[in-house]
Every structure is written in C-alpha cells, then in structure tokens.
PDB file of C-alpha atoms and ligand atoms in Angstrom:
ATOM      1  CA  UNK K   1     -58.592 -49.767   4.139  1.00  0.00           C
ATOM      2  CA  UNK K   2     -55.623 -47.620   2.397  1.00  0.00           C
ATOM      3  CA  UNK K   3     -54.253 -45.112   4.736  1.00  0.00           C
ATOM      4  CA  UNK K   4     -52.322 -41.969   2.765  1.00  0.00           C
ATOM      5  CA  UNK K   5     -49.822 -40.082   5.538  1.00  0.00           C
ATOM      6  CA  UNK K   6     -47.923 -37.317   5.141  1.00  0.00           C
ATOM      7  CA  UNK K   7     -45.071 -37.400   6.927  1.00  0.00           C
ATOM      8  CA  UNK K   8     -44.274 -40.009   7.285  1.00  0.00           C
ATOM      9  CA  UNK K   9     -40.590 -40.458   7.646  1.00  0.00           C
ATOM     10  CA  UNK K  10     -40.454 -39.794  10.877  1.00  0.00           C
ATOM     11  CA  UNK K  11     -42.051 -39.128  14.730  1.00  0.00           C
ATOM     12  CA  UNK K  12     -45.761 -39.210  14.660  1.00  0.00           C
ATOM     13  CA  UNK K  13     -45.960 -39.424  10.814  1.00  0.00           C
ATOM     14  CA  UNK K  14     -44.027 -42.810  11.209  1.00  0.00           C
ATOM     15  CA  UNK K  15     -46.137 -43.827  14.713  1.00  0.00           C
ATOM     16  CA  UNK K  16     -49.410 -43.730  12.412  1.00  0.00           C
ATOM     17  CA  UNK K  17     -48.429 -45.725   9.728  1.00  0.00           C
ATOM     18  CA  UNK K  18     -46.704 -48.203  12.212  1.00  0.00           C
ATOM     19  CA  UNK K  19     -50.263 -48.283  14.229  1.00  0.00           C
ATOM     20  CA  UNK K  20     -52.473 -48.642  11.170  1.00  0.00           C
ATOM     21  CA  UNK K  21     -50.117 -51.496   9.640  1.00  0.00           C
ATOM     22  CA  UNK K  22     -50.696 -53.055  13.066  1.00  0.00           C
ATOM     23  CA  UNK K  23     -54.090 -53.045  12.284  1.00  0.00           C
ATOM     24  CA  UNK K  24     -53.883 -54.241   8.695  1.00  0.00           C
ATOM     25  CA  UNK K  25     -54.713 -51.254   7.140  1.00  0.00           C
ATOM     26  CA  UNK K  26     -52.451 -50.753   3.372  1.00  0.00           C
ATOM     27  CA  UNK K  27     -50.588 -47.595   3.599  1.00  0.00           C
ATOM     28  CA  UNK K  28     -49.183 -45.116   1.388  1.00  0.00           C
ATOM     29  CA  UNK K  29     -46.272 -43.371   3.197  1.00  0.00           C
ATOM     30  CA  UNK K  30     -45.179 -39.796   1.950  1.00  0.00           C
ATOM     31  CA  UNK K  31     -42.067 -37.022   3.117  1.00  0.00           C
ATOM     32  CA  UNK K  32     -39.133 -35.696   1.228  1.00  0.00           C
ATOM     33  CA  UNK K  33     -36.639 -39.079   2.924  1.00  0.00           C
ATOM     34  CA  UNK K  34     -37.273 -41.581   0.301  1.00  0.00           C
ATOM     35  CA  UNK K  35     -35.157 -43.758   1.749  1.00  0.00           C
ATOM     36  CA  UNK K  36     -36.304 -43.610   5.609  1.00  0.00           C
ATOM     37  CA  UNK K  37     -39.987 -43.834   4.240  1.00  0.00           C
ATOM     38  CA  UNK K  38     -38.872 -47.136   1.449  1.00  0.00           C
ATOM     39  CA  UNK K  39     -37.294 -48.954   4.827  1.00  0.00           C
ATOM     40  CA  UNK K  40     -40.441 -48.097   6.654  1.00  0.00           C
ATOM     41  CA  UNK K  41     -42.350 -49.517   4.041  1.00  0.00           C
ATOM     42  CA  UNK K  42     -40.279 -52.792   3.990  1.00  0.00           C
ATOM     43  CA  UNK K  43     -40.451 -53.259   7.358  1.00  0.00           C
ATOM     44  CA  UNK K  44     -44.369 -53.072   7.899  1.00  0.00           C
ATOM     45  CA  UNK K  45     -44.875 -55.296   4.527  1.00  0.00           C
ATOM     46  CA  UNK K  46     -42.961 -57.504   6.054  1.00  0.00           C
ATOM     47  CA  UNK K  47     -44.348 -57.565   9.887  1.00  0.00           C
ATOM     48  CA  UNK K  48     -47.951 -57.161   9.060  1.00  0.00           C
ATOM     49  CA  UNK K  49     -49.036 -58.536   5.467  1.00  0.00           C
ATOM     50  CA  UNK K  50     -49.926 -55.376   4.343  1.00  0.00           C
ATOM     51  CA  UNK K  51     -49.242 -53.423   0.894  1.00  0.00           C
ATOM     52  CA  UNK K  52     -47.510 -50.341   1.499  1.00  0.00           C
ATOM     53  CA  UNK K  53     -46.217 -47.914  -0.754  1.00  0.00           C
ATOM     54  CA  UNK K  54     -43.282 -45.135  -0.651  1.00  0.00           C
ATOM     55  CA  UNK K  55     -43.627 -41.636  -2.188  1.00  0.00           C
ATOM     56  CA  UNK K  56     -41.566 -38.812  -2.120  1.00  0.00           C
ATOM     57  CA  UNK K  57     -43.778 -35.431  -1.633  1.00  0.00           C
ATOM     58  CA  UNK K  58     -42.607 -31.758  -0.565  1.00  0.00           C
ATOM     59  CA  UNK K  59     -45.558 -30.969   0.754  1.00  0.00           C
ATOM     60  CA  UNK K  60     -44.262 -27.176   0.318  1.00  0.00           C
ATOM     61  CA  UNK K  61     -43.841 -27.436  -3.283  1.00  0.00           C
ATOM     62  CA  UNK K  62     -47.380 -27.159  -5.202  1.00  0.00           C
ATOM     63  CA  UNK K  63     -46.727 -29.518  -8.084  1.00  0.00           C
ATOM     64  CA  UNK K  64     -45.170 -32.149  -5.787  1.00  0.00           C
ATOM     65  CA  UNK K  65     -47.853 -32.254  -3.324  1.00  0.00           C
ATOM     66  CA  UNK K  66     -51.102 -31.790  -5.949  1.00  0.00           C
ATOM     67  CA  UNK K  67     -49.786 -34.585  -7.836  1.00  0.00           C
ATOM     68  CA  UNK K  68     -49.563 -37.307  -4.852  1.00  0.00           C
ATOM     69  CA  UNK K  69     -51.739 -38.937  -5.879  1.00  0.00           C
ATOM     70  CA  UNK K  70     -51.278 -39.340  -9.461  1.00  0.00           C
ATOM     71  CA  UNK K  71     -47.665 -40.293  -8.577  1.00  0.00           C
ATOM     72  CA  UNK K  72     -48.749 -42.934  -5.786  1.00  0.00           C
ATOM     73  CA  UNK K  73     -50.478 -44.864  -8.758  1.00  0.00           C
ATOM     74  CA  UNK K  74     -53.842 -43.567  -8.250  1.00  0.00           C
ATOM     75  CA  UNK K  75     -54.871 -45.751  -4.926  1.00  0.00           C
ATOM     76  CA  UNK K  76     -58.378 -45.141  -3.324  1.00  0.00           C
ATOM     77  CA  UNK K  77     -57.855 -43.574  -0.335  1.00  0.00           C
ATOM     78  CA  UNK K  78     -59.937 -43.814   2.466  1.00  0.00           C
ATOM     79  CA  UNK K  79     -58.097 -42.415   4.874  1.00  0.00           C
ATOM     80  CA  UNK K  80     -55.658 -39.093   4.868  1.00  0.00           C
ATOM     81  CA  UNK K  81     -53.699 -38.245   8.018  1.00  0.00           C
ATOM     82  CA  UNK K  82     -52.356 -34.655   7.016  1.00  0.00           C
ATOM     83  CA  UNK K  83     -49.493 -34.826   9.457  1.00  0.00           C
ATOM     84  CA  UNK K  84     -46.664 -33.231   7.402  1.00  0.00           C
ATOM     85  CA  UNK K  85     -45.724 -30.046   9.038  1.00  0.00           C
ATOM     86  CA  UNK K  86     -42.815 -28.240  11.091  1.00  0.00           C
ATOM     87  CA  UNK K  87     -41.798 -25.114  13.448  1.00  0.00           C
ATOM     88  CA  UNK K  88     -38.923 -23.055  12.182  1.00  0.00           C
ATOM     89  CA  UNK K  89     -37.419 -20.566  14.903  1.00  0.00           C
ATOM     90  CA  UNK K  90     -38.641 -19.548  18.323  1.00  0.00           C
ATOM     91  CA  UNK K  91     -38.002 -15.889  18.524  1.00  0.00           C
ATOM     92  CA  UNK K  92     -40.501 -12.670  18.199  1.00  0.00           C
ATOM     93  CA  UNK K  93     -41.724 -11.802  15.102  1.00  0.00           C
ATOM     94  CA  UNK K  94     -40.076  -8.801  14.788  1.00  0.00           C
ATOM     95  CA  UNK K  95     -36.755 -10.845  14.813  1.00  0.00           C
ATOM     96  CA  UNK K  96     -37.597 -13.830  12.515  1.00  0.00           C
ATOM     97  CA  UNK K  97     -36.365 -14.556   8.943  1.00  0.00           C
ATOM     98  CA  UNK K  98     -38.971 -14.157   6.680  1.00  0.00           C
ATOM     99  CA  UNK K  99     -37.746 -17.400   4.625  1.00  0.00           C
ATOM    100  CA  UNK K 100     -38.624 -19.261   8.250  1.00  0.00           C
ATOM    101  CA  UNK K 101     -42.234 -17.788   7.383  1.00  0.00           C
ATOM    102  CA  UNK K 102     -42.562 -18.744   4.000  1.00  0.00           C
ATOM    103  CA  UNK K 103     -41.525 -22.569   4.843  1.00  0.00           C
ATOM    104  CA  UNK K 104     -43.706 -22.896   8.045  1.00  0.00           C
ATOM    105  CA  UNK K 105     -46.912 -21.306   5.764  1.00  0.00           C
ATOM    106  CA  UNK K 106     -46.207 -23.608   2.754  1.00  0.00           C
ATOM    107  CA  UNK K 107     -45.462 -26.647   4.475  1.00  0.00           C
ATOM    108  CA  UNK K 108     -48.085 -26.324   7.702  1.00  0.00           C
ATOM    109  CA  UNK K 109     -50.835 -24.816   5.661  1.00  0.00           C
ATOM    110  CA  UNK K 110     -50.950 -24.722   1.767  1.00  0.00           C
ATOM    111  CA  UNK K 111     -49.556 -27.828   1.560  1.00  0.00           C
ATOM    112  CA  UNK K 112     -51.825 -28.690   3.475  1.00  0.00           C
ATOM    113  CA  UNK K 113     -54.924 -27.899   0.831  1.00  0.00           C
ATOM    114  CA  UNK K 114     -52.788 -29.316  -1.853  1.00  0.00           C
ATOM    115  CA  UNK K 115     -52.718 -32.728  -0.951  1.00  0.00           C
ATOM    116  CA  UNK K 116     -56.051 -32.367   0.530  1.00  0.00           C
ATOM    117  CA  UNK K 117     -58.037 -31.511  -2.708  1.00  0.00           C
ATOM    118  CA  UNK K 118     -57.127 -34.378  -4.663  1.00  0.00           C
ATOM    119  CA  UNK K 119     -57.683 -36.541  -2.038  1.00  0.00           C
ATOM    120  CA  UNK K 120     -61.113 -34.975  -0.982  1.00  0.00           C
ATOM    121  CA  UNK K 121     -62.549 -35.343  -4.610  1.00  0.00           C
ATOM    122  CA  UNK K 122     -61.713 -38.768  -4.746  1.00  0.00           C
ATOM    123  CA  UNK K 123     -63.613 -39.491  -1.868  1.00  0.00           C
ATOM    124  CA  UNK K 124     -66.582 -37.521  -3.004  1.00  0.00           C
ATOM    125  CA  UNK K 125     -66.839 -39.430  -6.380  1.00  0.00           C
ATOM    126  CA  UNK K 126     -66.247 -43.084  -4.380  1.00  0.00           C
ATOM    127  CA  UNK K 127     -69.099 -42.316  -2.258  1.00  0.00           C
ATOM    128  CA  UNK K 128     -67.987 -44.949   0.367  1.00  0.00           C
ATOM    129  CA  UNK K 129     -67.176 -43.906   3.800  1.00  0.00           C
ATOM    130  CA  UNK K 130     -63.442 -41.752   4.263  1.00  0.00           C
ATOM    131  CA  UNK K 131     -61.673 -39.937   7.068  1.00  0.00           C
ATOM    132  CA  UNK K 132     -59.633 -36.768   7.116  1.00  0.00           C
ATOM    133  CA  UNK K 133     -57.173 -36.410  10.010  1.00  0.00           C
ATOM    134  CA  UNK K 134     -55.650 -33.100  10.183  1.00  0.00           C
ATOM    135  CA  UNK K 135     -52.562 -32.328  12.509  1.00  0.00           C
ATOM    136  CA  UNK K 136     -53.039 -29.353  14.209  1.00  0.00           C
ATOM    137  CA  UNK K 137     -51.722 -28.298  17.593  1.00  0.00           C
ATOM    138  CA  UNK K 138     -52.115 -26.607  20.956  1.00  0.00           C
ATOM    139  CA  UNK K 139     -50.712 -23.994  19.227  1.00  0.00           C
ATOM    140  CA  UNK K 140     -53.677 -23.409  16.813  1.00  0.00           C
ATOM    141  CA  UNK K 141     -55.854 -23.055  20.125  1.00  0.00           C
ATOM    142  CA  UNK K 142     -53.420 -19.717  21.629  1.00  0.00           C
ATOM    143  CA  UNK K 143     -50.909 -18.537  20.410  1.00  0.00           C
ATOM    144  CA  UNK K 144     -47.253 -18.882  22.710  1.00  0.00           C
ATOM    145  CA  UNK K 145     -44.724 -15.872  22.692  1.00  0.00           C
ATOM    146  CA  UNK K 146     -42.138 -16.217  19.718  1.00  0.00           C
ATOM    147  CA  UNK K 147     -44.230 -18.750  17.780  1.00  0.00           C
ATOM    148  CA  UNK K 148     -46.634 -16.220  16.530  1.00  0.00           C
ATOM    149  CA  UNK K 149     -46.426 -17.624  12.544  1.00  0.00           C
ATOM    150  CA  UNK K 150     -46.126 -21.408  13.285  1.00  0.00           C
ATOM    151  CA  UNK K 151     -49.174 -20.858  15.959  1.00  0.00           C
ATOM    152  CA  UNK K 152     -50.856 -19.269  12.944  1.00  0.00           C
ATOM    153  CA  UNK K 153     -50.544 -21.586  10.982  1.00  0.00           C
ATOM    154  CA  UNK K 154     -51.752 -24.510  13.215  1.00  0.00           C
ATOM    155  CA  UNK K 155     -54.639 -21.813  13.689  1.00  0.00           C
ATOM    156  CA  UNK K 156     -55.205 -22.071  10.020  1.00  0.00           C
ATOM    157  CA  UNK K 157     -55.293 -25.787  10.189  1.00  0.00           C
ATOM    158  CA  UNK K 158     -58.123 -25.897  12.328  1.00  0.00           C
ATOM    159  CA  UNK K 159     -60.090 -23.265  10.649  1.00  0.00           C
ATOM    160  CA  UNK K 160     -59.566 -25.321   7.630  1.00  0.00           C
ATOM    161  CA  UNK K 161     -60.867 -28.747   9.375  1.00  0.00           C
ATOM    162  CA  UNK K 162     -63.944 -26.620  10.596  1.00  0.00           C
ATOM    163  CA  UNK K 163     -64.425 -25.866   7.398  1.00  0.00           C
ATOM    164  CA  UNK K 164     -64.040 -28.766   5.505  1.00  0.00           C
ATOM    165  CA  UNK K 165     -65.804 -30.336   7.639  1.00  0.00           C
ATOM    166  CA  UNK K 166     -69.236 -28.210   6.675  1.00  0.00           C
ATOM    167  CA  UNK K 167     -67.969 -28.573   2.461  1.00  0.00           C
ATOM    168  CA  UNK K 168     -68.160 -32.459   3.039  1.00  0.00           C
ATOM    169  CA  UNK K 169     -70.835 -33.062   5.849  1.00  0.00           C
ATOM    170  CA  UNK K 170     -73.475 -34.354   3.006  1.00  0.00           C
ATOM    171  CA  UNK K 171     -70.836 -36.606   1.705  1.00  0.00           C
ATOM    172  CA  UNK K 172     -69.984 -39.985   3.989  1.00  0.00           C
ATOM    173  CA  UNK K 173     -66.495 -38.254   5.196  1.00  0.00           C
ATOM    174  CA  UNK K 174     -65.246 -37.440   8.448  1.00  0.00           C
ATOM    175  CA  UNK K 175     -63.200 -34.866   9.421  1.00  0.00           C
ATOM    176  CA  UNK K 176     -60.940 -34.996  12.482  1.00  0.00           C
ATOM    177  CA  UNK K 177     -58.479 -31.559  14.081  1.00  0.00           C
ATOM    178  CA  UNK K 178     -55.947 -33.815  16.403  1.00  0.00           C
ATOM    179  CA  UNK K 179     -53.876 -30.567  18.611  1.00  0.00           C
ATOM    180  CA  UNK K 180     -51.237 -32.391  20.687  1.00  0.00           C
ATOM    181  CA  UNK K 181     -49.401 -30.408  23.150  1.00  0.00           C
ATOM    182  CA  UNK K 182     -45.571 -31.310  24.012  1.00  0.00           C
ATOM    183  CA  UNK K 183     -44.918 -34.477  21.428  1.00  0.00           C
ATOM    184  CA  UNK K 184     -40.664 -35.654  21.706  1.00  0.00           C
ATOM    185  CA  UNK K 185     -39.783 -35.818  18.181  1.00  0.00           C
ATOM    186  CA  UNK K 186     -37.715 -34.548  16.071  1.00  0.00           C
ATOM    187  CA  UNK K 187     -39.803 -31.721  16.144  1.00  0.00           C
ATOM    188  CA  UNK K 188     -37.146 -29.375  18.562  1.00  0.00           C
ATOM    189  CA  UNK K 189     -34.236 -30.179  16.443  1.00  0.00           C
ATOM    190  CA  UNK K 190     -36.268 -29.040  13.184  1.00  0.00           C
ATOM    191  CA  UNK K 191     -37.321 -25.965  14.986  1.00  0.00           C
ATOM    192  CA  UNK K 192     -33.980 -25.449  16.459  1.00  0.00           C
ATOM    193  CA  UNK K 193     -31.674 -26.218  13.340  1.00  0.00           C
ATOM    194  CA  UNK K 194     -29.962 -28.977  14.698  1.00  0.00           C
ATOM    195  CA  UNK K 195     -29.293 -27.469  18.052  1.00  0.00           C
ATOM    196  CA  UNK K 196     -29.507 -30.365  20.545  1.00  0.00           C
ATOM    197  CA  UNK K 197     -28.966 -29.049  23.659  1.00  0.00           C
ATOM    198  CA  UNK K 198     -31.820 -26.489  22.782  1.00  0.00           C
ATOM    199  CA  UNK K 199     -34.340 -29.380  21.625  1.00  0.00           C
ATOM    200  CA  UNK K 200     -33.376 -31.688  24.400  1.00  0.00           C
ATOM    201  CA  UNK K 201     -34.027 -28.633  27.216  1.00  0.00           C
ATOM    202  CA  UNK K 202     -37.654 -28.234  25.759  1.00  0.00           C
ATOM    203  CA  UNK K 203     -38.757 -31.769  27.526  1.00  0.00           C
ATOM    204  CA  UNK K 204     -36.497 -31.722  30.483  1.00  0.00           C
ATOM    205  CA  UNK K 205     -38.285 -32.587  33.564  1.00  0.00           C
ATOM    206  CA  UNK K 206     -41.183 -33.234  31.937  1.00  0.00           C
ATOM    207  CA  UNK K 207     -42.591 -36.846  30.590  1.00  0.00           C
ATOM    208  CA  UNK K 208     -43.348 -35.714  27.114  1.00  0.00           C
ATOM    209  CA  UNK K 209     -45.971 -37.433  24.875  1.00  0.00           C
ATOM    210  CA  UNK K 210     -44.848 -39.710  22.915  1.00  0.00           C
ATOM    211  CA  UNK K 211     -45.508 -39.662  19.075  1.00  0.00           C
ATOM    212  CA  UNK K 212     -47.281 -43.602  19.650  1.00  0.00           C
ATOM    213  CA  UNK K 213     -49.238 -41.405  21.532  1.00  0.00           C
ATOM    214  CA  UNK K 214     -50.825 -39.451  19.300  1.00  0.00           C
ATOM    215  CA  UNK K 215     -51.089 -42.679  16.852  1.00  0.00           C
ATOM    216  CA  UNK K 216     -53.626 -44.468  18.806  1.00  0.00           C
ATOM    217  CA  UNK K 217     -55.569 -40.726  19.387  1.00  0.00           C
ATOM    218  CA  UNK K 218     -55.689 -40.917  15.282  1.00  0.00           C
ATOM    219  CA  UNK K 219     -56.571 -44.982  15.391  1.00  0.00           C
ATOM    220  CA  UNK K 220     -58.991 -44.047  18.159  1.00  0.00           C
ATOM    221  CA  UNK K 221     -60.990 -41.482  15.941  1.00  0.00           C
ATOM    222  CA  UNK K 222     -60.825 -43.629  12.444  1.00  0.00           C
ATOM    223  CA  UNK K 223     -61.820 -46.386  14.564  1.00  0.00           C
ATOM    224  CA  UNK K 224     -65.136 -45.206  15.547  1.00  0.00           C
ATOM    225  CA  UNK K 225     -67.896 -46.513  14.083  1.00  0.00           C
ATOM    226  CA  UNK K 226     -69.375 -44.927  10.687  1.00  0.00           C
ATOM    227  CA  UNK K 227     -71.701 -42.354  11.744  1.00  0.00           C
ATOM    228  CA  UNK K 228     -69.721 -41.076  14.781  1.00  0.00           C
ATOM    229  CA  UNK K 229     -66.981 -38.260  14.219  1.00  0.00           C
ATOM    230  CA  UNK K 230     -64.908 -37.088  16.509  1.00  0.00           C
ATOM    231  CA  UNK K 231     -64.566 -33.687  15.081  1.00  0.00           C
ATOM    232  CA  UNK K 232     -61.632 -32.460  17.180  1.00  0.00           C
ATOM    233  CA  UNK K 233     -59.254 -34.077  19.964  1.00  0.00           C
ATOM    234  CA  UNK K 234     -56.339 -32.096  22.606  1.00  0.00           C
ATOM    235  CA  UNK K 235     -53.958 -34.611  23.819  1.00  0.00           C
ATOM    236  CA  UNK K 236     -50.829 -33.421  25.970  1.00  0.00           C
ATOM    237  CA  UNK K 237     -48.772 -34.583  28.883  1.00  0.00           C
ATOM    238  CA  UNK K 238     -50.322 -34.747  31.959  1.00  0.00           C
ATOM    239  CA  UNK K 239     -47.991 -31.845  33.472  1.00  0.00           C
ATOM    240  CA  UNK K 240     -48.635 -29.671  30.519  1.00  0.00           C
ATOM    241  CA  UNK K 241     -52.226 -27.639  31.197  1.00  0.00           C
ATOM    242  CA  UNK K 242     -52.161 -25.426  28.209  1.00  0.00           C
ATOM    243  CA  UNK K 243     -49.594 -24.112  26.033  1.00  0.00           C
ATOM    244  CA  UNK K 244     -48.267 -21.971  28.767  1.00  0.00           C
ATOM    245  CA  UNK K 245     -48.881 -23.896  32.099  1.00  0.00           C
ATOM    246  CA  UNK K 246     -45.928 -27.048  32.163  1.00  0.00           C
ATOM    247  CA  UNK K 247     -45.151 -28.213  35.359  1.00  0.00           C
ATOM    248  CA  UNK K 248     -41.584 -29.119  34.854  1.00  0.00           C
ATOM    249  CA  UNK K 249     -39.620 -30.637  37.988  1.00  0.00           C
ATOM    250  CA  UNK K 250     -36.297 -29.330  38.776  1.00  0.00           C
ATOM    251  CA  UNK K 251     -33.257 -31.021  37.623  1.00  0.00           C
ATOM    252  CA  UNK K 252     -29.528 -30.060  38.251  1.00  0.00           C
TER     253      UNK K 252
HETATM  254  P1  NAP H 301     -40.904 -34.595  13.102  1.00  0.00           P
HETATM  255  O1  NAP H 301     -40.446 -35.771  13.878  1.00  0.00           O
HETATM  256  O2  NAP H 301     -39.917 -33.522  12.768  1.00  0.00           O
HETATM  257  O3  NAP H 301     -41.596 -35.124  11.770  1.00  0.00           O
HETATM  258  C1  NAP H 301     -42.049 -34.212  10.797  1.00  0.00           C
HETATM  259  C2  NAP H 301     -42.477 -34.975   9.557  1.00  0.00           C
HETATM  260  O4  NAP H 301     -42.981 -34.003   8.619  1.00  0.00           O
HETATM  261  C3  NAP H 301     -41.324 -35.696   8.908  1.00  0.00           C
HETATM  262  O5  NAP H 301     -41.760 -36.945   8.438  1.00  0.00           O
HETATM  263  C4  NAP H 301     -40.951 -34.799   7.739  1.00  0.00           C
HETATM  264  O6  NAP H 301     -40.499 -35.575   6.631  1.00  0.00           O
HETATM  265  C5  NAP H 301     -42.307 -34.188   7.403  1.00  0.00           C
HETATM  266  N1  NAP H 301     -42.148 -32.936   6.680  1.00  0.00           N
HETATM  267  C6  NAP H 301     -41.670 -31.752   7.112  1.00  0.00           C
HETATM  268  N2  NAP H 301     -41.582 -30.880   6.096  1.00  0.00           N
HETATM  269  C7  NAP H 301     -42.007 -31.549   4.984  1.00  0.00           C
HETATM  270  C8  NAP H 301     -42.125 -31.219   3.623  1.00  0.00           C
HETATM  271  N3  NAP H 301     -41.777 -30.005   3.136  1.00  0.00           N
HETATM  272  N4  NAP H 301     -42.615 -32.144   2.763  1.00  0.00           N
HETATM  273  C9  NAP H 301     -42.967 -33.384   3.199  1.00  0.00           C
HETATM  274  N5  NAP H 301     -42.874 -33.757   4.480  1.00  0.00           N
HETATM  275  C10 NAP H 301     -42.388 -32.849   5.363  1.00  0.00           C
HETATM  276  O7  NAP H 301     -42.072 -33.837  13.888  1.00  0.00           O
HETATM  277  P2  NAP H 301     -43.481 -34.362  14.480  1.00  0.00           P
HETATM  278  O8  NAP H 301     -43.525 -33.911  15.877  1.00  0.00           O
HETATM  279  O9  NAP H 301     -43.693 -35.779  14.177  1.00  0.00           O
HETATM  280  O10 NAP H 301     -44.487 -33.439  13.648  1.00  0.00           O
HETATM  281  C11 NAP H 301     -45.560 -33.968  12.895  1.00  0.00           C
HETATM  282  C12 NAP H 301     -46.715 -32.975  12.920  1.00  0.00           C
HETATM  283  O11 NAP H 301     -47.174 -32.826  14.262  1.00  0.00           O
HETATM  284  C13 NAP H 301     -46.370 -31.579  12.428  1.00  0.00           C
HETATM  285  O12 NAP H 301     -47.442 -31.096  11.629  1.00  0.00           O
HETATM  286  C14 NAP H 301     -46.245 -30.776  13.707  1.00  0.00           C
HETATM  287  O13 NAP H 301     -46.529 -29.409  13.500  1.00  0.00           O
HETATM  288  C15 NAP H 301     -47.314 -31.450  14.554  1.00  0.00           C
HETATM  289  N6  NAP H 301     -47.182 -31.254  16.006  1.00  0.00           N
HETATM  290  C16 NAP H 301     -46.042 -31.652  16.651  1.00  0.00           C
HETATM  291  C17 NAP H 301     -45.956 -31.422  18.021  1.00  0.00           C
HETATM  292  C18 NAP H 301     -44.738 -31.811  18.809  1.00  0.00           C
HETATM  293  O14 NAP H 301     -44.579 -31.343  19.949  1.00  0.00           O
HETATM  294  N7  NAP H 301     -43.860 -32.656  18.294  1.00  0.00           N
HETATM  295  C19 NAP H 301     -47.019 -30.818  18.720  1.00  0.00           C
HETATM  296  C20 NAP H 301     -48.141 -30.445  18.010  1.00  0.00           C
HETATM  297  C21 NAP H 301     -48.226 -30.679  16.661  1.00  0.00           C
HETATM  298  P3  NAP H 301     -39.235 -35.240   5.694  1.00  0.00           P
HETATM  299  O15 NAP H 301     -38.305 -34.356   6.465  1.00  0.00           O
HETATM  300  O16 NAP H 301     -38.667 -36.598   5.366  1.00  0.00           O
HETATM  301  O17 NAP H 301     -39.849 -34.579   4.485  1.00  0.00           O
END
C-alpha cells in the first residue's frame, strides 16, 4: 500500500506518515520543508523497511500541487490523506487582511482539488480498491467568531468529501471527512505568526489532542475492511463539546 500525504512536514501530517510506516505501508511525503520531510523520510526507511519518498508541493500554488504526482515519479497511490492546510488570523472579518484570505482559500481548499484530481483519476483507471482522507475540522461543522474564512473553508472541505464521495461511489474508492477539534500543533503559531504566548494560551488548561491522535482516527478508517467506509469522523478532547463549549480549568 503507497500512502501520498500532504503535509507532511509536520504535526498530524507527520503523525500519519509515522503511523502508516508503522504499519508498513510505502509513503510519499509532501509540504513546502524539503528538508524536514527528506529526514522524515530517512528516518521511517530506516525504522520500518519501507520505501518512502520526499516531495516538495505548495499546495497553494496550482502548477506545484497538479503536478505531484508527475514529480513524485508517477507512484500508484492508493491512499491520499489531504491534510495540508492552515488558519491565518483570528480576528472579525471586517478586520482581516485579505492576503490572510487568499492563502487560507488556496491552501485549505483549491489546493485541495488540485492534488485531488490527479490522484482521483489514477485510482479510477487502476480499478483496485483506494481511500481518500480529507482533513476537515470542527470548524467546517459551525462556524467560531473571528474564523469566519478558515471555518469556510473547512466547510468547503466537507462539502467537497460529500461530494466526491457520490462522483466516485461506482468506483472501488472510499472517501473519508476526519474534523478534529483542539489538535496541539504547530497549528497556533501558524495562525498566530509566530506569537507563542498567543498559541500556547489556546490549550492552557485543557489536555489537547494530540496529532498521534488523529493518526490512528485516519489508520482506523483505511483500516476497515473493503466494503465498509467510514464516510465522516469528529474527534476532540474530551473537555472540548463543540467548537464553542471547552471546559478549561483555571490556572494562575
Ligand atoms: P501544522 O503542525 O501547522 O502542520 C501543517 C502542515 O501543512 C505542515 O506540514 C505544512 O507544511 C503544511 N502546509 C501548510 N501550508 C502548505 C502549503 N502551502 N503547501 C504545502 N503544505 C502546506 O498544523 P496541523 O494541526 O498538523 O494541521 C494539519 C491539518 O489539520 C490542517 O489542514 C488543519 O487545518 C487541520 N486541523 C488542525 C486542527 C488543530 O487544532 N491543529 C484542528 C482541525 C483541523 P510546510 O509548512 O512544510 O509546507
């Protein structure tokens, strides 16, 4: 089995590929860090046995992400975990930078259909069994004050799972919408530019998930057997009830 992640360089991007080389699955590991994803790469060739290749892909740039897989050496894919993605501000959409927009939209959701597409066909003209995990979020479920765009587009990624998932369902490919709630990553310190303090107050007095966490939710849905699909799955801390409801304890 040849699992394709986006990225992968990092947080649950990285936990995936580390969880499917456990499992002796080949890998093809894509992000913008060459380097991060190459060491990756070396590592879990090295631990597990497995082939694994290194890519660079800006998922937000068109040609870069429709031509994955050309530049990957043409591997059949069986699997695609669509993880690449990130949150740019938190403020109300009448203050945020429209650039913040444009990178959240390109990454989160066109970039999306860009890898996808090439990917998809493949599959189609194989004709053997193939999963699509897509990486939505609690956020595509409601939207949360000042994260109207990102929330839209993690919307958009489960209207395009439920959709895909119709275009395909005559073909032997599953399609899977994973929404995790609060995941401690580096996702903060994207959001926040670097701001620590900011990130690091978004999980305090909470137990976060952690992004192994939503690696063996992903494992747990390509793992079932052929003709069962688990067409959508909501993971988040057990203090968090819904994007708005986090029981967080006091701290000093
Ligand atoms: P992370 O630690 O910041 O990792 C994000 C990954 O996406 C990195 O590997 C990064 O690689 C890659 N990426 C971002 N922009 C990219 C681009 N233009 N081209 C290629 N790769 C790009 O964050 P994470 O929490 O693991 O996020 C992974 C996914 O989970 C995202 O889709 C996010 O929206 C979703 N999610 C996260 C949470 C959470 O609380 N953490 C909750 C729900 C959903 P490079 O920078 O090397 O390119």
């Amino acid at each position: 089995m040849t699992v394709l992640i986006t990225g992968a360089s990092a947080g649950i991007g990285e936990a995936c590929a580390r969880a499917f080389a456990a499992r002796g699955a080949d890998l093809v590991l894509a992000a913008r860090r060459l380097d991060r994803l190459e060491g990756l790469a070396a590592e879990l060739k090295a631990a597990h046995g497995i082939r694994a290749t290194a890519v660079y892909l800006d998922v937000a740039d068109r040609s870069s992400a429709s031509t994955l897989l050309e530049r990957a050496g043409h591997p059949s894919i069986d699997v695609l975990v669509n993880n690449a993605g990130l949150a740019r501000g938190l403020e109300p959409l009448q203050d945020n930078a429209a650039d913040d927009w444009d990178e959240m939209i390109d990454a989160n959701v066109k970039g999306l259909l860009w890898v996808t597409q090439p990917v998809v066909r493949q599959m189609i003209a194989r004709g053997t069994p193939a999963h699509i995990v897509n990486m939505g979020s609690l956020a595509g479920i409601a939207a949360y004050p000042n994260g109207a765009v990102y929330c839209a587009t993690k919307a958009a990624v489960k209207a395009i799972s439920d959709g895909l998932r119709q275009d395909v369902h005559r073909h032997p490919i599953r399609v899977t919408l994973i929404q995790p709630g609060m995941v401690e990553t580096d996702f903060s310190r994207v959001r926040f530019r670097g701001d620590e303090a900011r990130a690091a107050g978004v999980y305090r007095g909470i137990e976060p998930l952690k992004a192994v966490d939503i690696a063996e939710a992903v494992v747990y849905a390509v793992s079932a057997p052929a003709h069962v699909q688990v067409t959508e799955l909501t993971v988040t801390a057990t203090h968090q009830a819904n994007a708005f409801t986090v029981y967080k304890k006091p701290t000093e």
